[in-house]
Tab-separated table of C-alpha atoms in Angstrom:
chain	number	residue	atom	x	y	z
A	115	MET	CA	0.000	0.000	0.000
A	116	THR	CA	1.446	3.330	-1.083
A	117	GLY	CA	1.892	6.404	1.065
A	118	ARG	CA	-0.668	8.221	-1.059
A	119	THR	CA	-3.223	5.508	-0.351
A	120	LEU	CA	-2.577	5.712	3.391
A	121	LEU	CA	-3.024	9.486	3.289
A	122	ALA	CA	-6.282	9.042	1.394
A	123	VAL	CA	-7.744	6.552	3.871
A	124	ALA	CA	-6.603	8.782	6.751
A	125	ALA	CA	-8.330	11.774	5.136
A	126	LEU	CA	-11.540	9.766	4.805
A	127	GLY	CA	-11.174	8.796	8.461
A	128	ALA	CA	-10.881	12.457	9.418
A	129	PHE	CA	-14.032	13.179	7.427
A	130	HIS	CA	-15.861	10.377	9.234
A	131	GLY	CA	-14.671	11.805	12.540
A	132	LEU	CA	-16.389	15.102	11.717
A	133	ASN	CA	-19.713	13.370	11.075
A	134	PRO	CA	-21.870	13.405	14.244
A	135	ALA	CA	-23.539	10.188	13.094
A	136	MET	CA	-20.227	8.375	13.572
A	137	GLY	CA	-20.171	8.867	17.327
A	138	TRP	CA	-18.849	12.160	18.673
A	139	LEU	CA	-22.354	13.474	19.351
A	140	PHE	CA	-23.165	10.288	21.238
A	141	ALA	CA	-20.000	10.741	23.314
A	142	VAL	CA	-20.897	14.367	24.078
A	143	ALA	CA	-24.371	13.296	25.182
A	144	ARG	CA	-22.874	10.698	27.522
A	145	GLY	CA	-20.559	13.315	29.006
A	146	LEU	CA	-23.384	15.804	29.538
A	147	GLN	CA	-25.642	13.134	31.003
A	148	GLU	CA	-23.096	12.052	33.602
A	149	ARG	CA	-21.711	15.594	33.971
A	150	ARG	CA	-18.091	14.538	33.603
A	151	ARG	CA	-15.611	14.546	30.746
A	152	ALA	CA	-14.387	11.067	31.670
A	153	ALA	CA	-17.714	9.619	30.503
A	154	LEU	CA	-17.240	11.308	27.136
A	155	LEU	CA	-13.709	9.913	26.797
A	156	ALA	CA	-14.841	6.419	27.819
A	157	ALA	CA	-17.516	6.366	25.123
A	158	LEU	CA	-15.153	6.974	22.204
A	159	PRO	CA	-12.974	3.792	22.213
A	160	PRO	CA	-15.935	1.398	21.764
A	161	VAL	CA	-17.350	3.758	19.140
A	162	ALA	CA	-14.014	3.528	17.285
A	163	ALA	CA	-13.947	-0.264	17.702
A	164	GLY	CA	-17.354	-0.635	16.080
A	165	HIS	CA	-16.351	1.703	13.267
A	166	LEU	CA	-13.123	-0.256	12.744
A	167	ALA	CA	-15.017	-3.539	12.476
A	168	SER	CA	-17.423	-2.095	9.918
A	169	VAL	CA	-14.651	-0.632	7.755
A	170	ALA	CA	-12.353	-3.668	8.147
A	171	VAL	CA	-14.965	-6.063	6.785
A	172	VAL	CA	-15.155	-4.155	3.499
A	173	ALA	CA	-11.448	-3.295	3.301
A	174	ALA	CA	-10.235	-6.853	3.962
A	175	LEU	CA	-12.637	-8.397	1.453
A	176	VAL	CA	-11.721	-5.923	-1.281
A	177	THR	CA	-7.952	-6.182	-0.860
A	178	ALA	CA	-7.932	-9.960	-0.321
A	179	THR	CA	-9.978	-10.902	-3.389
A	180	ARG	CA	-9.098	-8.283	-6.013
A	181	SER	CA	-7.163	-9.156	-9.138
A	182	VAL	CA	-6.488	-7.623	-12.514
A	183	THR	CA	-9.388	-9.500	-14.098
A	184	THR	CA	-11.863	-8.799	-11.312
A	185	SER	CA	-10.988	-5.156	-10.626
A	186	THR	CA	-13.455	-3.863	-13.208
A	187	THR	CA	-16.299	-5.936	-11.761
A	188	LEU	CA	-15.495	-4.822	-8.223
A	189	THR	CA	-15.191	-1.200	-9.314
A	190	VAL	CA	-18.494	-1.143	-11.199
A	191	THR	CA	-20.338	-2.988	-8.419
A	192	GLY	CA	-18.823	-0.818	-5.690
A	193	GLY	CA	-19.499	2.373	-7.626
A	194	ALA	CA	-23.124	1.407	-8.223
A	195	VAL	CA	-23.590	0.586	-4.538
A	196	LEU	CA	-22.030	3.918	-3.536
A	197	VAL	CA	-24.283	5.894	-5.874
A	198	GLY	CA	-27.403	3.970	-4.889
A	199	PHE	CA	-26.734	4.169	-1.157
A	200	GLY	CA	-25.799	7.838	-1.363
A	201	LEU	CA	-28.950	8.715	-3.307
A	202	TRP	CA	-31.063	6.811	-0.795
A	203	ARG	CA	-29.496	8.734	2.103
A	204	LEU	CA	-29.693	12.022	0.179
A	205	LEU	CA	-33.376	11.661	-0.706
A	206	SER	CA	-34.509	10.018	2.515
A	207	ARG	CA	-36.397	12.236	4.938
A	208	ARG	CA	-35.769	9.909	7.824
A	209	HIS	CA	-32.838	10.274	10.209
A	210	PHE	CA	-31.341	7.659	12.426
A	211	ARG	CA	-32.375	7.981	16.047
A	212	TRP	CA	-29.905	7.854	18.901
A	213	ALA	CA	-30.142	4.777	21.072
A	214	GLY	CA	-30.601	5.024	24.817
A	215	MET	CA	-27.656	6.391	26.710
A	216	ARG	CA	-27.410	3.552	29.238
A	217	LEU	CA	-25.398	1.142	27.110
A	218	SER	CA	-22.562	-1.228	27.982
A	219	THR	CA	-19.208	-1.031	26.207
A	220	ALA	CA	-20.133	-3.983	23.979
A	221	GLN	CA	-23.495	-2.420	23.166
A	222	VAL	CA	-21.853	0.892	22.227
A	223	ALA	CA	-19.443	-0.959	19.928
A	224	GLY	CA	-22.336	-2.859	18.354
A	225	TRP	CA	-24.306	0.344	17.908
A	226	SER	CA	-21.296	1.994	16.270
A	227	PHE	CA	-20.831	-0.977	13.930
A	228	LEU	CA	-24.446	-0.793	12.801
A	229	MET	CA	-24.379	2.997	12.467
A	230	SER	CA	-21.135	2.967	10.467
A	231	SER	CA	-22.409	0.176	8.225
A	232	ALA	CA	-25.739	1.930	7.693
A	233	HIS	CA	-23.896	5.099	6.649
A	234	GLY	CA	-21.648	3.222	4.218
A	235	ALA	CA	-18.390	3.921	6.077
A	236	GLY	CA	-16.545	0.982	4.514
A	237	LEU	CA	-17.906	1.758	1.070
A	238	MET	CA	-16.102	5.104	1.126
A	239	LEU	CA	-12.756	3.264	0.970
A	240	LEU	CA	-13.595	1.425	-2.251
A	241	PRO	CA	-12.323	4.100	-4.693
A	242	VAL	CA	-9.025	4.318	-2.776
A	243	LEU	CA	-8.459	0.588	-2.271
A	244	LEU	CA	-9.396	-0.383	-5.818
A	245	ALA	CA	-7.067	2.277	-7.208
A	246	ASP	CA	-4.125	0.761	-5.301
A	247	PRO	CA	-2.056	-1.779	-7.313
A	248	PRO	CA	-2.702	-5.445	-6.356
A	249	ALA	CA	-0.269	-6.768	-3.762
A	250	GLY	CA	1.559	-9.619	-5.505
A	251	GLY	CA	0.290	-12.157	-7.985
A	252	HIS	CA	0.262	-12.106	-11.778
A	253	ALA	CA	-2.216	-10.588	-14.168
A	254	GLY	CA	-5.442	-12.535	-14.166
A	255	HIS	CA	-4.744	-14.232	-10.827
A	256	LEU	CA	-5.934	-13.409	-7.342
A	257	ALA	CA	-3.552	-11.558	-5.064
A	258	ALA	CA	-2.277	-13.469	-2.042
A	259	THR	CA	-5.221	-13.653	0.327
A	260	PRO	CA	-3.339	-13.212	3.664
A	261	ALA	CA	-1.296	-10.294	2.334
A	262	GLY	CA	-4.357	-8.700	0.794
A	263	ALA	CA	-6.374	-9.069	3.972
A	264	LEU	CA	-3.559	-7.560	6.050
A	265	THR	CA	-3.366	-4.629	3.654
A	266	GLY	CA	-7.092	-4.065	4.078
A	267	LEU	CA	-6.801	-4.261	7.862
A	268	LEU	CA	-3.911	-1.764	7.785
A	269	ALA	CA	-6.051	0.630	5.759
A	270	ALA	CA	-8.936	0.185	8.187
A	271	GLY	CA	-6.618	0.785	11.153
A	272	VAL	CA	-5.135	3.993	9.752
A	273	HIS	CA	-8.604	5.153	8.782
A	274	THR	CA	-9.987	4.511	12.277
A	275	VAL	CA	-7.086	6.191	14.101
A	276	ALA	CA	-7.676	9.346	12.057
A	277	MET	CA	-11.424	9.102	12.659
A	278	LEU	CA	-10.916	8.712	16.435
A	279	ALA	CA	-8.472	11.625	16.648
A	280	VAL	CA	-10.854	14.004	14.883
A	281	ALA	CA	-13.935	12.738	16.748
A	282	LEU	CA	-12.138	13.161	20.085
A	283	THR	CA	-11.121	16.720	19.242
A	284	VAL	CA	-14.614	17.694	18.094
A	285	ALA	CA	-16.305	16.033	21.079
A	286	VAL	CA	-14.068	17.760	23.633
A	287	VAL	CA	-14.521	21.163	21.978
A	288	VAL	CA	-18.298	20.779	21.717
A	289	TYR	CA	-18.575	19.494	25.287
A	290	GLY	CA	-16.503	22.326	26.696
A	291	VAL	CA	-17.588	25.252	24.519
A	292	LEU	CA	-20.627	24.883	22.328
A	293	GLY	CA	-23.017	22.476	23.995
A	294	VAL	CA	-25.573	20.434	22.019
A	295	GLY	CA	-28.435	22.908	21.732
A	296	VAL	CA	-27.398	24.164	18.279
A	297	LEU	CA	-26.412	20.800	16.776
A	298	ARG	CA	-29.727	19.816	15.172
A	299	ARG	CA	-29.084	22.000	12.130
A	300	VAL	CA	-25.452	20.895	11.931
A	301	TRP	CA	-26.529	17.248	12.014
A	302	PHE	CA	-28.818	17.808	9.032
A	303	ASN	CA	-26.170	19.576	6.977
A	304	VAL	CA	-23.436	17.018	7.666
A	305	ASP	CA	-25.798	14.112	6.988
A	306	ARG	CA	-26.690	15.535	3.566
A	307	LEU	CA	-23.034	16.349	2.856
A	308	TRP	CA	-22.123	12.763	3.732
A	309	ALA	CA	-24.724	11.408	1.299
A	310	GLY	CA	-23.517	13.752	-1.419
A	311	VAL	CA	-19.915	12.613	-0.967
A	312	LEU	CA	-21.047	8.976	-1.251
A	313	VAL	CA	-22.707	9.743	-4.586
A	314	ALA	CA	-19.675	11.669	-5.824
A	315	ALA	CA	-17.319	8.845	-4.829
A	316	GLY	CA	-19.529	6.366	-6.645
A	317	VAL	CA	-19.550	8.462	-9.800
A	318	VAL	CA	-15.751	8.789	-9.724
A	319	THR	CA	-15.408	5.028	-9.203
A	320	LEU	CA	-17.703	4.226	-12.133
A	321	ALA	CA	-15.945	6.769	-14.372
A	322	ALA	CA	-12.587	5.142	-13.628
A	323	ALA	CA	-13.945	1.751	-14.660
A	324	ILE	CA	-15.303	2.914	-18.021
């Protein structure tokens, strides 16, 4: 995996960290509910773990099974899924509702996994991962599965570290300065921006395959 690819997955992680649907708003709510910053900080690691699992599933599958002959199929399929999912989120009038605040660590991680999957977090890595040259193997043959899977897990790890760093920064600033009273409008704007980026990524992916 090239340095440019790592920077790209880290940038996408930073973008995910800005999205309140990916967990920082949940962490802020926990901190305000228990009236202590430690509760906010404790909520973020399981949120990151769930996000990592969601992204790793897609990243490992893509990098472990890609080959020269299957790249076009993966690209077209992934691009179509990105466009379709993004349009659904963009046109949908429904918003995901926050779960109850009294959740265990495992439940928070599970919630984060479902939320990240529902928002297409792993799908956002498809254009980057499919643009990276296959790791080993000859034209027309599958890349080495263990090496490919490890590459995908590395991408997911870098992505999640960047996501956690940004989410932590935003959560601490919001908790200490802004509060949550003005976040309803911000949530709407970021949610629509997120959907628009999904569509744009899908279009770019499909254009690269044609």
